[in-house]
Amino acid sequence: MKNNHSCQAGSTTAEQRAVAPKSCASGFNRMRSKLSFERLVEMASQMGMDNPLFVCHDRAAKATTLINGKEFINFSTYDYLDINAHPEITEAVTKTAGIFGTSAGASRLVGGERPPHHDLERALADLYEVEDCIVYVSGHAANVSTLGFMFGPRDAIFHDGLAHNSLVQGARLSGATRYSYAHNDCDALEEMLKAHRGEHKYAVIVTEGLFSMDGNIPDLPRIIELKKKYDCMLLVDEAHSLGVLGKTGRGAREYYGIDPTDVDMWMSTLSKAMCGCGGFIAGRSDLIKFLKYGSPGFVFSVGMPPVIAAACRKALEIMLREPERVHKLQHISRYFLEYAQSKDLDTGAAQGYAVVPVIVGDSMVSGFLSQQLFKRGIYVMPVSFPAVKEGTARLRFFISAAHTEEHVRKTLDAVVEELPNAQAIVEKYRREHQDEAQDD
């Protein structure tokens, strides 16, 4: 007789089986979906909105993209420096694939390494003028695994209130006490440090070089002062600032002119300006060695494919060789911000570097606004709760060096025209279904 592996312990009669509850799996899925984007998409569908997620592109998504044979102005891709699909990268990838294939084959710890891994890590360490670097196969895993491995229950992690999900998840995994300070508020951070630093063995301050939802920059010199004053380590996530800040794209340290060794862990993804995937931590050699021998996301994961390492190395080379790409990005980003503000659009705390939100407040309005723009040949994604706080839903624009002033004007003029229409659609639906909402 087969063992009973259902959620209900003991034997089950035919009558009981007829009225048995749903399985754990189906019950779990229903429960969790109430907290997910799926529920929002379902609600939007009932209001007549198309699902904006998982749109399939027909070619490399640049300043413009092709979707179902139609060309769109594209503001939903991280190709900040217009390097993705560069012929030199394609050539490097083709050559590398011919030698090493498309997989690292195993964890680098047990299956060995390939020259592209060393080349990329050395280039990134040199970029930050630090001793060494470790490359993970995933940017999200780089943060989760690094924080989760390095810190424990006796320690403390002080992170910005708008820190990326990967940083928060890493802090939770570590078991360290987690302190979330008000976004970009160094006074609030110092109050927390003053009150709690002495309770813990080790501590780390975690921030971003350019915040991915708001497009603003932390006061890194002040944070460095606090990290020294209160004996903390410091991790700076440069996912959206590498290639974006500084005269040559070297990120927050170049932007501020700080000593790179004042930051213990320089982290970034390789999926934005570097046109690949994965992430890295750059810092002291002893710290990097510690991670290479113990960090679960490195030790127990397959290594980065050599072709991706080669692509990222070549992208970095192009960025440093052609700083005009960085200058173009910075110019068009400032133009976007200034033009949006001239149209009285709410750009929040954005400072005009690659990421600029247009905040509309209501989640459904942001969705319908995105859909209306899509009909006009403009592709930009809405961002709503829980990715941002309730009441701060927005369209988030990723800007590329390939965008033109005409792209910007056409897009933002359309936003101004379509925003009232999106608001009217939502208001009408809510009026018509007010009785149903009260019944619920």
XYZ file of C-alpha atoms in Angstrom:
440
model
C 0.000 0.000 0.000
C 1.330 3.499 -0.898
C 2.268 5.844 1.868
C -0.026 8.819 2.466
C 1.948 11.970 1.691
C -0.969 14.406 1.896
C -1.118 17.247 4.422
C -3.724 15.375 6.506
C -2.191 12.740 8.774
C -3.765 9.296 9.218
C -6.051 7.231 6.983
C -8.800 8.803 4.867
C -12.218 7.348 4.060
C -13.920 7.678 0.680
C -16.397 10.145 2.204
C -13.587 12.231 3.657
C -11.734 12.222 0.358
C -14.814 13.564 -1.391
C -14.746 16.684 0.763
C -10.994 16.804 1.402
C -9.392 20.240 1.271
C -7.161 21.332 -1.566
C -3.572 20.104 -1.469
C -0.798 22.094 0.203
C 0.557 23.087 -3.209
C -2.662 24.526 -4.585
C -3.561 26.137 -1.281
C -0.130 27.707 -1.007
C -0.311 29.051 -4.556
C -3.701 30.647 -3.934
C -2.561 32.186 -0.673
C 0.700 33.588 -2.011
C -0.861 34.951 -5.198
C -2.832 37.404 -3.068
C 0.478 39.094 -2.263
C 1.948 39.000 -5.742
C 1.891 40.938 -8.989
C -0.367 38.190 -10.318
C -3.258 39.533 -8.263
C -2.630 43.057 -9.550
C -2.529 41.791 -13.123
C -5.781 39.893 -12.573
C -7.494 42.992 -11.193
C -6.187 45.066 -14.091
C -7.479 42.506 -16.583
C -10.969 42.856 -15.106
C -10.684 46.587 -15.756
C -9.687 46.009 -19.381
C -5.925 46.441 -19.087
C -3.597 44.172 -21.049
C -0.852 42.374 -19.113
C 2.262 44.577 -19.476
C 4.608 41.844 -18.214
C 6.723 39.358 -20.197
C 6.462 41.190 -23.523
C 8.530 39.367 -26.154
C 11.046 41.405 -28.174
C 12.048 40.447 -31.710
C 15.613 41.810 -31.556
C 18.119 43.386 -29.176
C 16.289 46.043 -27.175
C 18.104 49.348 -27.617
C 16.786 52.938 -27.644
C 14.140 51.410 -29.867
C 12.907 47.838 -29.923
C 10.759 45.585 -32.098
C 7.704 43.907 -30.558
C 5.415 41.795 -32.759
C 6.928 43.446 -35.809
C 6.274 47.013 -34.583
C 9.008 49.442 -33.551
C 8.754 51.138 -30.153
C 10.723 53.838 -28.372
C 12.168 51.819 -25.516
C 12.731 53.023 -21.952
C 12.727 49.616 -20.258
C 16.240 48.302 -20.881
C 19.438 48.685 -18.864
C 21.697 49.284 -21.866
C 22.843 52.597 -20.425
C 25.927 53.030 -22.610
C 24.456 51.628 -25.845
C 27.029 48.809 -25.855
C 24.785 45.728 -26.009
C 25.136 43.920 -29.376
C 28.341 45.852 -30.129
C 30.196 43.967 -32.900
C 33.355 43.677 -30.781
C 31.352 41.947 -28.052
C 29.762 39.597 -30.557
C 33.207 38.747 -31.915
C 34.630 38.157 -28.423
C 31.699 35.911 -27.504
C 31.962 33.926 -30.716
C 35.682 33.360 -30.257
C 35.292 32.385 -26.596
C 32.422 29.986 -27.323
C 34.556 28.287 -29.941
C 37.205 27.523 -27.326
C 35.262 26.979 -24.083
C 31.697 26.333 -25.189
C 28.793 28.041 -23.435
C 29.132 26.715 -19.877
C 31.726 26.790 -17.111
C 30.734 23.169 -16.542
C 30.716 23.236 -12.737
C 31.403 25.366 -9.703
C 34.710 27.136 -10.229
C 35.879 25.850 -6.850
C 35.693 22.190 -7.881
C 35.545 22.261 -11.678
C 38.344 24.714 -12.289
C 38.392 28.094 -13.933
C 38.857 29.588 -17.398
C 41.027 32.549 -18.425
C 37.991 34.808 -19.072
C 37.087 34.555 -15.368
C 40.517 35.784 -14.285
C 40.602 38.476 -16.967
C 37.254 39.906 -15.895
C 37.997 39.809 -12.170
C 41.393 41.435 -12.657
C 39.872 44.161 -14.857
C 37.165 44.935 -12.296
C 39.642 45.038 -9.398
C 41.811 47.424 -11.424
C 38.757 49.542 -12.254
C 38.117 50.083 -8.548
C 41.832 50.209 -7.665
C 41.438 47.473 -5.075
C 43.254 44.179 -4.600
C 40.867 41.543 -5.899
C 37.397 40.676 -7.116
C 34.954 37.745 -7.130
C 32.400 37.286 -9.918
C 29.097 35.531 -9.186
C 26.812 34.013 -11.804
C 23.942 36.210 -10.546
C 23.848 39.820 -9.384
C 21.023 39.145 -6.950
C 22.907 36.147 -5.568
C 26.054 38.241 -5.159
C 24.311 40.410 -2.557
C 22.284 37.648 -0.922
C 25.190 35.253 -0.653
C 27.795 37.807 0.419
C 25.759 39.362 3.222
C 24.222 36.033 4.213
C 27.633 34.386 4.499
C 29.717 37.150 6.029
C 27.457 38.185 8.899
C 25.644 36.306 11.658
C 23.393 36.586 14.722
C 25.893 38.609 16.771
C 26.247 41.227 14.018
C 24.262 44.180 12.656
C 23.362 45.310 9.143
C 22.338 48.955 8.712
C 20.725 49.434 5.309
C 18.993 52.258 3.502
C 15.200 52.054 3.650
C 15.035 51.795 -0.150
C 17.832 49.246 -0.509
C 17.342 46.694 -3.281
C 15.539 43.444 -2.547
C 18.785 41.466 -2.879
C 20.402 43.485 -0.086
C 17.415 43.090 2.205
C 17.177 39.344 1.497
C 20.889 38.936 2.193
C 20.489 40.761 5.495
C 17.594 38.507 6.463
C 19.477 35.356 5.507
C 22.453 36.337 7.644
C 20.499 36.240 10.896
C 22.103 39.556 11.841
C 19.999 42.246 13.457
C 18.697 44.426 10.656
C 18.293 48.194 10.999
C 16.592 50.093 8.172
C 17.281 53.822 8.223
C 15.225 56.491 6.450
C 16.148 56.779 2.791
C 19.297 58.840 2.219
C 19.096 60.248 5.742
C 22.592 60.142 7.229
C 21.408 61.788 10.449
C 18.947 58.929 10.943
C 21.724 56.453 10.193
C 23.992 58.038 12.790
C 21.239 57.943 15.417
C 20.838 54.207 14.789
C 24.578 53.629 14.928
C 24.875 55.625 18.122
C 22.052 53.659 19.730
C 22.860 50.129 18.527
C 26.397 49.691 17.167
C 27.785 48.825 20.595
C 25.379 45.882 20.937
C 26.983 43.917 18.101
C 30.295 42.289 17.226
C 30.545 43.241 13.546
C 28.486 45.741 11.607
C 28.091 46.764 7.984
C 26.401 49.763 6.377
C 24.712 48.986 3.067
C 23.699 51.535 0.434
C 23.454 51.941 -3.335
C 25.523 54.118 -5.632
C 22.404 55.173 -7.551
C 19.014 54.099 -6.285
C 17.182 51.980 -8.818
C 13.646 53.247 -8.152
C 14.266 56.933 -7.499
C 17.432 57.721 -9.452
C 19.157 59.594 -6.630
C 22.634 59.340 -5.112
C 23.602 58.817 -1.440
C 25.932 61.100 0.485
C 28.769 58.604 0.286
C 31.468 60.820 1.878
C 29.268 61.267 4.968
C 28.497 57.539 5.095
C 32.234 56.807 4.972
C 32.754 59.183 7.906
C 30.105 57.301 9.870
C 31.507 53.890 8.996
C 34.907 54.963 10.332
C 33.501 56.674 13.405
C 31.417 53.654 14.429
C 33.802 50.913 13.253
C 31.638 49.417 10.516
C 32.257 47.848 7.149
C 30.627 49.398 4.077
C 29.030 47.791 1.013
C 28.048 49.994 -1.937
C 25.811 48.437 -4.580
C 26.745 50.062 -7.889
C 24.275 48.158 -10.072
C 22.949 51.409 -11.555
C 25.936 53.708 -10.988
C 28.718 51.751 -12.735
C 28.965 53.219 -16.231
C 26.666 56.065 -15.232
C 28.438 58.240 -12.643
C 31.790 59.954 -13.010
C 33.585 61.370 -16.034
C 34.572 57.920 -17.287
C 31.768 55.830 -15.776
C 33.793 54.505 -12.846
C 30.817 55.073 -10.578
C 30.264 56.685 -7.203
C 33.935 56.787 -6.198
C 34.800 58.812 -9.316
C 31.710 60.991 -8.879
C 32.824 61.924 -5.350
C 36.579 61.513 -5.783
C 36.875 59.220 -2.770
C 39.578 56.737 -1.826
C 38.293 53.372 -3.133
C 39.715 51.535 -0.120
C 37.324 53.458 2.133
C 34.615 51.108 0.845
C 35.100 47.496 1.936
C 32.883 45.928 -0.712
C 32.215 47.458 -4.100
C 29.358 45.495 -5.579
C 27.713 45.739 -8.965
C 25.727 43.699 -11.378
C 27.085 42.965 -14.842
C 23.675 43.166 -16.506
C 23.403 46.936 -16.861
C 26.232 48.936 -18.413
C 28.320 45.767 -18.821
C 25.697 44.084 -21.047
C 25.967 40.599 -19.550
C 24.655 38.998 -16.395
C 26.016 38.171 -12.973
C 27.516 40.328 -10.259
C 30.750 40.961 -8.401
C 32.317 42.061 -5.138
C 35.610 43.962 -5.328
C 37.770 44.689 -2.300
C 40.674 43.445 -0.196
C 42.287 40.166 -1.217
C 41.662 38.476 2.161
C 37.955 39.293 1.989
C 37.675 38.025 -1.600
C 39.501 34.810 -0.724
C 37.107 34.302 2.206
C 34.151 34.603 -0.184
C 35.673 32.331 -2.838
C 36.135 29.515 -0.359
C 32.844 29.857 1.493
C 30.159 32.019 -0.074
C 27.310 29.602 -0.984
C 26.301 31.495 -4.118
C 29.828 30.964 -5.441
C 30.849 27.606 -3.980
C 27.600 25.774 -4.671
C 26.689 27.398 -7.974
C 28.012 26.809 -11.462
C 30.568 29.399 -12.502
C 29.764 32.258 -14.822
C 29.778 31.037 -18.456
C 33.116 32.028 -20.029
C 31.253 33.677 -22.937
C 29.504 36.033 -20.507
C 32.776 36.848 -18.762
C 34.315 37.676 -22.148
C 31.327 39.854 -23.094
C 31.500 41.838 -19.853
C 35.270 42.269 -20.124
C 34.907 43.662 -23.637
C 32.048 45.974 -22.578
C 34.234 47.368 -19.796
C 37.047 47.920 -22.285
C 34.695 49.818 -24.615
C 33.372 51.978 -21.753
C 36.869 53.057 -20.719
C 38.006 53.567 -24.309
C 34.975 55.652 -25.284
C 34.058 57.979 -22.387
C 31.887 59.932 -24.811
C 29.253 57.252 -24.242
C 29.121 58.225 -20.578
C 28.917 61.917 -21.510
C 26.039 61.266 -23.940
C 24.173 59.312 -21.281
C 24.625 62.064 -18.717
C 23.509 64.749 -21.180
C 20.337 62.978 -22.298
C 19.495 61.995 -18.707
C 19.678 65.627 -17.585
C 17.613 66.661 -20.601
C 14.972 64.050 -19.742
C 14.741 65.245 -16.128
C 14.575 68.929 -17.045
C 11.988 68.383 -19.787
C 9.819 66.261 -17.472
C 9.976 68.914 -14.779
C 9.117 71.624 -17.309
C 5.923 69.651 -18.001
C 5.122 69.579 -14.257
C 5.589 65.821 -14.029
C 6.560 64.434 -10.628
C 10.101 63.047 -10.900
C 10.538 62.571 -7.160
C 14.128 62.726 -5.933
C 15.709 61.898 -9.319
C 18.970 63.694 -10.055
C 19.139 63.046 -13.791
C 21.361 59.983 -14.011
C 20.035 57.112 -16.165
C 16.997 56.370 -13.966
C 14.106 58.836 -13.814
C 10.657 57.992 -12.420
C 7.434 59.746 -13.320
C 5.360 59.260 -10.187
C 1.583 59.048 -10.644
C 0.600 57.618 -7.255
C -2.104 55.075 -8.069
C -1.012 51.587 -9.154
C -3.843 51.141 -11.654
C -3.239 54.571 -13.153
C 0.423 53.693 -13.705
C -0.641 50.478 -15.459
C -3.166 52.146 -17.742
C -0.738 54.962 -18.507
C 1.849 52.394 -19.577
C -0.765 50.693 -21.773
C -1.843 53.948 -23.409
C 1.767 54.786 -24.211
C 2.300 51.280 -25.610
C -0.532 51.915 -28.069
C 1.380 55.000 -29.190
C 4.619 53.087 -29.768
C 6.335 53.844 -26.455
C 7.482 50.997 -24.224
C 7.941 51.858 -20.542
C 6.965 49.691 -17.591
C 4.859 50.630 -14.567
C 6.207 49.999 -11.073
C 3.733 49.630 -8.230
C 3.346 48.201 -4.742
C 5.022 46.077 -3.375
C 8.057 47.122 -5.452
C 7.522 50.692 -4.211
C 5.508 52.133 -1.335
C 1.733 52.275 -1.673
C 0.743 55.576 -3.248
C 4.053 56.084 -5.101
C 3.381 53.991 -8.224
C 5.249 55.243 -11.239
C 6.592 54.755 -14.692
C 10.317 54.110 -14.402
C 12.384 55.312 -17.336
C 15.781 53.737 -18.013
C 17.728 56.105 -20.239
C 20.417 55.150 -22.731
C 23.203 57.037 -24.473
C 21.374 56.072 -27.680
C 18.233 58.035 -26.804
C 17.750 61.349 -28.579
C 16.110 64.567 -27.467
C 13.331 63.799 -29.949
C 12.726 60.440 -28.231
C 12.446 62.275 -24.922
C 10.104 65.024 -26.132
C 7.817 62.631 -27.988
C 7.588 60.342 -24.969
C 7.034 62.942 -22.273
C 4.544 64.891 -24.395
C 2.608 61.632 -24.726
C 2.785 61.086 -20.954
C 1.262 64.527 -20.348
C -1.536 63.806 -22.837
C -2.322 60.282 -21.649
C -2.087 60.722 -17.883
C -5.553 62.350 -17.572
C -7.000 59.601 -19.785
C -5.526 56.883 -17.568
C -6.858 58.608 -14.458
C -10.310 58.906 -16.045
C -10.392 55.181 -16.916
C -9.618 54.201 -13.323
C -12.027 56.709 -11.803
C -14.845 55.568 -14.092
C -14.296 51.918 -13.248
C -14.294 52.622 -9.517
C -17.480 54.654 -9.719
C -19.228 51.900 -11.673
C -18.063 49.197 -9.249
C -18.392 51.133 -6.013
C -21.224 48.940 -4.746
C -19.186 45.754 -5.375
C -16.244 47.170 -3.426
C -18.475 47.995 -0.472
C -19.906 44.450 -0.521
C -16.367 43.027 -0.357
